[in-house]
Short mmCIF file of C-alpha atoms in Angstrom, two decimals:
data_model
loop_
_atom_site.label_atom_id
_atom_site.label_comp_id
_atom_site.label_asym_id
_atom_site.label_seq_id
_atom_site.Cartn_x
_atom_site.Cartn_y
_atom_site.Cartn_z
CA UNK A 278 -0.05 -0.11 0.51
CA UNK A 279 1.71 3.25 -1.41
CA UNK A 280 2.24 5.49 2.17
CA UNK A 281 -1.23 8.05 3.21
CA UNK A 282 1.12 11.40 2.52
CA UNK A 283 5.07 12.78 2.81
CA UNK A 284 6.42 12.32 6.36
CA UNK A 285 6.86 16.41 7.98
CA UNK A 286 9.13 17.54 9.65
CA UNK A 287 8.06 16.31 13.19
CA UNK A 288 6.30 19.48 15.26
CA UNK A 289 3.39 19.56 18.35
CA UNK A 290 0.13 18.36 17.92
CA UNK A 291 -2.56 20.70 17.59
CA UNK A 292 -5.45 19.84 18.71
CA UNK A 293 -6.98 21.65 15.35
CA UNK A 294 -5.58 18.39 14.02
CA UNK A 295 -1.56 19.41 12.76
CA UNK A 296 -0.16 17.86 10.16
CA UNK A 297 1.75 15.11 12.30
CA UNK A 298 3.06 11.74 11.87
CA UNK A 299 4.70 8.93 12.96
CA UNK A 300 5.67 5.92 11.63
CA UNK A 301 7.98 3.04 12.62
CA UNK A 302 10.86 5.31 12.72
CA UNK A 303 8.97 6.30 15.81
CA UNK A 304 11.75 4.92 18.31
CA UNK A 305 13.62 7.18 17.85
CA UNK A 306 12.22 9.94 17.03
CA UNK A 307 14.22 12.85 18.08
CA UNK A 308 11.66 14.91 19.94
CA UNK A 309 11.30 12.83 22.84
CA UNK A 310 7.96 13.90 23.74
CA UNK A 311 5.60 14.93 22.05
CA UNK A 312 2.98 18.33 23.38
CA UNK A 313 -0.56 17.61 22.37
CA UNK A 314 -0.72 21.71 23.01
CA UNK A 315 -4.43 23.67 22.60
CA UNK A 316 -3.43 27.53 22.72
CA UNK A 317 -5.35 28.95 25.25
CA UNK A 318 -6.53 25.29 27.48
CA UNK A 319 -4.53 23.91 30.47
CA UNK A 320 -1.70 22.53 29.32
CA UNK A 321 -0.32 18.69 30.03
CA UNK A 322 2.39 18.50 32.62
CA UNK A 323 5.14 18.05 30.64
CA UNK A 324 4.32 21.79 28.89
CA UNK A 325 3.90 23.54 32.14
CA UNK A 326 6.61 21.49 33.43
CA UNK A 327 9.35 22.91 29.76
CA UNK A 328 7.43 27.13 29.98
CA UNK A 329 8.55 27.11 33.73
CA UNK A 330 11.93 25.93 33.16
CA UNK A 331 12.93 27.73 30.69
CA UNK A 332 11.01 31.52 31.87
CA UNK A 333 14.01 30.65 34.94
CA UNK A 334 17.02 33.49 34.54
CA UNK A 335 20.53 31.16 34.94
CA UNK A 336 20.18 29.41 38.08
CA UNK A 337 20.52 25.81 39.32
CA UNK A 338 17.48 24.57 37.20
CA UNK A 339 20.04 25.83 34.06
CA UNK A 340 21.21 22.21 34.24
CA UNK A 341 17.72 20.88 34.42
CA UNK A 342 16.08 23.73 31.71
CA UNK A 343 19.25 22.24 28.88
CA UNK A 344 17.26 19.29 28.44
CA UNK A 345 14.28 20.84 27.91
CA UNK A 346 15.11 23.73 26.03
CA UNK A 347 15.57 21.98 22.84
CA UNK A 348 11.66 21.27 23.27
CA UNK A 349 10.89 25.54 23.97
CA UNK A 350 12.38 26.05 21.31
CA UNK A 351 11.37 23.39 19.13
CA UNK A 352 7.56 24.53 20.07
CA UNK A 353 8.90 28.63 19.11
CA UNK A 354 9.81 27.68 15.68
CA UNK A 355 6.73 26.79 14.37
CA UNK A 356 4.86 28.74 11.45
CA UNK A 357 4.42 32.42 12.71
CA UNK A 358 1.72 33.54 9.51
CA UNK A 359 -1.60 32.77 11.10
CA UNK A 360 -0.75 35.22 13.96
CA UNK A 361 -3.33 34.35 16.72
CA UNK A 362 -5.60 30.79 15.58
CA UNK A 363 -9.41 30.75 17.34
CA UNK A 364 -11.17 28.00 18.47
CA UNK A 365 -14.06 27.90 18.35
CA UNK A 366 -14.82 26.47 22.62
CA UNK A 367 -18.56 25.83 21.63
CA UNK A 368 -17.46 22.83 19.63
CA UNK A 369 -16.32 19.30 20.76
CA UNK A 370 -12.46 19.35 21.70
CA UNK A 371 -9.37 17.41 21.21
CA UNK A 372 -8.53 16.67 24.55
CA UNK A 373 -5.54 13.86 25.50
CA UNK A 374 -6.39 13.10 29.14
CA UNK A 375 -5.81 9.77 31.27
CA UNK A 376 -9.27 9.92 32.10
CA UNK A 377 -11.45 10.41 28.99
CA UNK A 378 -10.60 6.97 27.12
CA UNK A 379 -11.81 8.59 24.39
CA UNK A 380 -12.67 12.46 23.62
CA UNK A 381 -14.61 14.44 21.73
CA UNK A 382 -13.70 14.41 18.48
CA UNK A 383 -10.78 12.79 16.27
CA UNK A 384 -8.16 14.05 16.46
CA UNK A 385 -7.76 15.04 12.97
CA UNK A 386 -11.21 15.10 11.26
CA UNK A 387 -10.26 17.69 8.18
CA UNK A 388 -9.15 14.79 6.07
CA UNK A 389 -6.53 14.14 2.49
CA UNK A 390 -8.14 11.49 0.13
CA UNK A 391 -6.48 8.91 0.96
CA UNK A 392 -7.41 9.23 4.81
CA UNK A 393 -11.09 9.53 3.48
CA UNK A 394 -10.52 6.30 1.37
CA UNK A 395 -9.01 4.42 4.22
CA UNK A 396 -11.80 5.21 6.38
CA UNK A 397 -14.38 4.15 3.77
CA UNK A 398 -12.39 0.94 3.94
CA UNK A 399 -12.84 1.22 8.00
CA UNK A 400 -16.87 0.78 7.08
CA UNK A 401 -15.54 -2.53 5.79
CA UNK A 402 -15.24 -6.39 7.63
CA UNK A 403 -12.16 -5.10 9.85
CA UNK A 404 -9.99 -8.33 8.46
CA UNK A 405 -9.05 -7.15 5.85
CA UNK A 406 -7.62 -3.60 7.23
CA UNK A 407 -3.92 -4.06 7.26
CA UNK A 408 -1.07 -2.94 10.21
CA UNK A 409 -0.18 -0.35 9.25
CA UNK A 410 -4.36 0.98 7.83
CA UNK A 411 -4.49 -0.24 11.55
CA UNK A 412 -2.27 1.70 13.57
CA UNK A 413 -2.98 4.72 10.15
CA UNK A 414 -6.32 3.91 11.59
CA UNK A 415 -5.49 5.11 15.11
CA UNK A 416 -3.60 8.02 14.97
CA UNK A 417 -6.56 9.74 12.76
CA UNK A 418 -8.38 9.17 16.49
CA UNK A 419 -5.46 10.06 19.02
CA UNK A 420 -2.64 12.31 18.86
CA UNK A 421 -1.14 10.98 21.74
CA UNK A 422 -0.72 6.81 22.90
CA UNK A 423 -1.82 5.91 26.82
CA UNK A 424 1.95 4.54 26.81
CA UNK A 425 3.08 8.53 25.70
CA UNK A 426 0.94 10.50 28.08
CA UNK A 427 2.14 8.56 31.08
CA UNK A 428 5.36 9.12 30.28
CA UNK A 429 7.73 10.08 33.05
CA UNK A 430 8.15 13.71 32.78
CA UNK A 431 11.03 13.75 35.23
CA UNK A 432 8.85 17.10 37.01
CA UNK A 433 8.94 15.80 39.93
CA UNK A 434 12.86 16.24 39.96
CA UNK A 435 12.24 20.59 38.79
CA UNK A 436 9.51 20.58 42.25
CA UNK A 437 12.01 19.51 44.44
CA UNK A 438 14.18 21.42 43.35
CA UNK A 439 12.86 24.79 43.94
CA UNK A 440 11.38 23.79 47.14
CA UNK A 441 15.00 23.33 48.87
CA UNK A 442 16.10 26.02 46.53
CA UNK A 443 13.42 28.89 48.07
CA UNK A 444 14.24 26.60 51.44
CA UNK A 445 17.87 27.30 51.91
CA UNK A 446 17.36 31.40 50.38
CA UNK A 447 13.90 30.95 53.27
CA UNK A 448 17.08 29.96 55.97
CA UNK A 449 19.68 32.53 54.47
CA UNK A 450 16.91 35.40 54.91
CA UNK A 451 15.77 33.81 58.17
CA UNK A 452 19.60 34.68 59.47
CA UNK A 453 20.11 37.81 58.46
CA UNK A 454 16.53 38.67 60.72
CA UNK A 455 18.40 37.37 63.61
CA UNK A 456 21.30 39.14 63.35
CA UNK A 457 20.16 42.57 62.39
CA UNK A 458 16.32 42.32 62.91
CA UNK A 459 15.75 41.17 66.42
CA UNK A 460 15.63 42.57 69.41
CA UNK A 461 17.76 41.91 72.74
CA UNK A 462 16.98 39.16 74.03
CA UNK A 463 14.67 39.67 77.24
CA UNK A 464 16.77 38.87 81.04
CA UNK A 465 14.23 36.09 82.49
CA UNK A 466 15.87 33.75 79.80
CA UNK A 467 18.94 33.54 81.48
CA UNK A 468 19.29 30.40 83.52
CA UNK A 469 19.85 32.08 86.91
CA UNK A 470 16.80 33.79 86.59
CA UNK A 471 14.77 30.65 84.95
CA UNK A 472 16.21 28.84 88.73
CA UNK A 473 14.98 32.09 90.32
CA UNK A 474 11.62 31.17 88.68
CA UNK A 475 11.94 27.31 89.14
CA UNK A 476 12.50 28.05 93.13
CA UNK A 477 9.87 30.28 93.23
CA UNK A 478 7.31 27.59 91.65
CA UNK A 479 8.62 25.24 94.97
CA UNK A 480 8.08 27.83 97.14
CA UNK A 481 4.80 28.12 95.84
CA UNK A 482 4.02 24.55 95.96
CA UNK A 483 2.65 24.74 92.12
CA UNK A 484 -0.15 21.60 91.41
CA UNK A 485 1.27 20.35 94.73
CA UNK A 486 -0.47 17.12 94.09
CA UNK A 487 -0.34 15.56 90.59
CA UNK A 488 1.89 18.22 89.03
CA UNK A 489 5.36 20.58 89.41
CA UNK A 490 5.36 20.39 92.81
CA UNK A 491 4.06 16.62 93.44
CA UNK A 492 7.54 15.69 91.93
CA UNK A 493 10.09 17.69 94.38
CA UNK A 494 10.76 16.26 97.56
CA UNK A 495 10.81 19.00 99.83
CA UNK A 496 12.86 17.79 102.63
CA UNK A 497 15.65 16.40 100.37
CA UNK A 498 15.73 19.62 98.32
CA UNK A 499 16.82 17.26 95.47
CA UNK A 500 13.78 16.15 92.41
CA UNK A 501 12.08 12.30 93.09
CA UNK B 123 -25.86 -16.24 31.61
CA UNK B 124 -28.19 -14.24 33.91
CA UNK B 125 -26.60 -12.39 37.04
CA UNK B 126 -28.11 -13.13 40.26
CA UNK B 127 -30.32 -10.02 41.79
CA UNK B 128 -28.44 -7.74 43.88
CA UNK B 129 -29.73 -7.04 47.01
CA UNK B 130 -31.81 -4.05 46.70
CA UNK B 131 -32.79 -3.45 50.60
CA UNK B 132 -31.90 -3.76 54.10
CA UNK B 133 -28.95 -2.47 53.37
CA UNK B 134 -28.77 -0.32 56.56
CA UNK B 135 -30.05 -2.58 58.46
CA UNK B 136 -27.65 -5.21 57.89
CA UNK B 137 -25.03 -2.51 57.99
CA UNK B 138 -26.06 -1.03 61.48
CA UNK B 139 -26.58 -4.96 62.61
CA UNK B 140 -22.96 -5.83 62.54
CA UNK B 141 -21.66 -2.04 63.27
CA UNK B 142 -23.33 -1.06 65.85
CA UNK B 143 -22.29 -3.47 68.56
CA UNK B 144 -18.82 -2.60 67.95
CA UNK B 145 -19.21 0.69 68.55
CA UNK B 146 -21.01 1.06 71.38
CA UNK B 147 -18.50 -1.60 72.44
CA UNK B 148 -15.50 0.07 72.26
CA UNK B 149 -17.78 3.40 73.76
CA UNK B 150 -17.88 2.14 76.94
CA UNK B 151 -14.37 0.45 76.51
CA UNK B 152 -13.13 3.84 75.74
CA UNK B 153 -14.88 5.04 79.83
CA UNK B 154 -14.33 2.80 81.39
CA UNK B 155 -10.48 2.97 80.07
CA UNK B 156 -10.46 6.66 81.50
CA UNK B 157 -12.44 5.82 84.49
CA UNK B 158 -10.30 3.26 85.88
CA UNK B 159 -6.85 4.55 84.48
CA UNK B 160 -7.67 8.41 85.64
CA UNK B 161 -10.52 8.91 87.05
CA UNK B 162 -10.04 7.03 90.40
CA UNK B 163 -5.65 6.93 90.54
CA UNK B 164 -6.72 10.73 90.61
CA UNK B 165 -9.56 10.63 92.87
CA UNK B 166 -6.45 8.29 95.68
CA UNK B 167 -4.32 11.27 95.18
CA UNK B 168 -6.44 14.15 95.93
CA UNK B 169 -7.09 11.77 99.61
CA UNK B 170 -3.17 11.15 99.73
CA UNK B 171 -3.18 14.59 99.48
CA UNK B 172 -5.53 16.33 102.37
CA UNK B 173 -5.53 13.82 104.87
CA UNK B 174 -2.77 14.85 106.87
CA UNK B 175 -2.73 17.91 105.47
CA UNK B 176 -1.71 20.89 107.72
CA UNK B 177 -2.15 23.96 106.25
CA UNK B 178 -1.17 26.24 108.76
CA UNK B 179 2.67 24.04 108.42
CA UNK B 180 2.15 24.88 104.32
CA UNK B 181 1.33 28.61 104.82
CA UNK B 182 4.39 29.45 107.27
CA UNK B 183 6.46 27.87 105.17
CA UNK B 184 4.99 29.86 102.13
CA UNK B 185 5.50 32.30 104.21
CA UNK B 186 9.15 31.90 105.05
CA UNK B 187 10.17 31.47 101.04
CA UNK B 188 8.65 35.04 101.19
CA UNK B 189 5.75 34.28 98.69
CA UNK B 190 3.54 36.53 100.02
CA UNK B 191 3.63 40.81 99.81
CA UNK B 192 0.71 40.96 102.31
CA UNK B 193 2.84 38.77 105.38
CA UNK B 194 6.76 38.89 104.70
CA UNK B 195 8.81 36.09 106.45
CA UNK B 196 8.53 36.18 110.60
CA UNK B 197 12.31 38.05 110.73
CA UNK B 198 11.37 41.03 108.43
#
C-alpha cells in the first residue's frame, strides 16, 4: 500500500489537527515527548514544566532546563504566519487525558482523500485492513497513546529542587533577620533567672497533688 | 447467562447490625478505660494528699519562703 502522505517534519500536535505523522520510526523520534498543545486551555504537565523552566533566569535549574530548552525552542520555531488561531470553544474539542479515553472528537477530522478512502475501507470488515492501515486509522483518531501520556516527565525533580532552593533561601533570610532585626534577648531567658523562677514555683507549691510540686521532695530538697 | 439479582433492601440495617455493637462496645471500653486509668487514680491522689494536710504548716512554709506580699517572712 502506498503511504498516505509524505512525512512532514516533526511538530507538536495541535487540537485543530496539525500535520503530525508518526510511523515505524517512532522509537527513533528526535523529539521524545509529543506536545499536544492547545492554545488557551490548560496544558499537560509536560508543557507546563517546560514553560516554567525556560522562564527561569540562569539558576540552579539551568542544568535541567538545558534538557528541555531544546524542545521549547522547537515549539517557538513553528509557523507564525497565522497570528493567533482562534479556537471555537463551543464545539467539541480533542483532549489527550488519562481519564478521558474517548475524546469528544477524533484528532484529525479534516481528511485528505487518501485518508477518506481509508475511512471508507474501515466501514467494511476489519480483517481486511492491514496492520499499517490499522495503525494509520489509530493515528487519525488519537494524537498520543496512553504510554506517551503516562511517560514520566521528571517534573518532580524540578519541583523538589525548587522546594529545597527556596527553603535554603528562607534560611538565609532568617539568618539575616536574627542578626539585624531581632531585639536583645529578655533577661528572663538567662539560666539564673530561670532557676529563680523554678525556686519560686516550688515555694508557692504549684500543683502539689499530681503536677509540678508533687514531683519535688521537700525534705531532701531534690527531685523525686 | 443470567446474573443474580443484587440485594436491594435492608442495606443500612445490615450495616448497623454489624457496626453498632462494635461501636457501642468500643465507646464503653473507652469510658471504662478513662474511669479506671485516670479518674480513680486522681481521686485517690487527692484523698491521700488531704488525709494528713496541715494547712497552717503549709502557709508558714510559704510565708518563710517569701512568696506573699501581705505577710512578710517572720524575720523582717
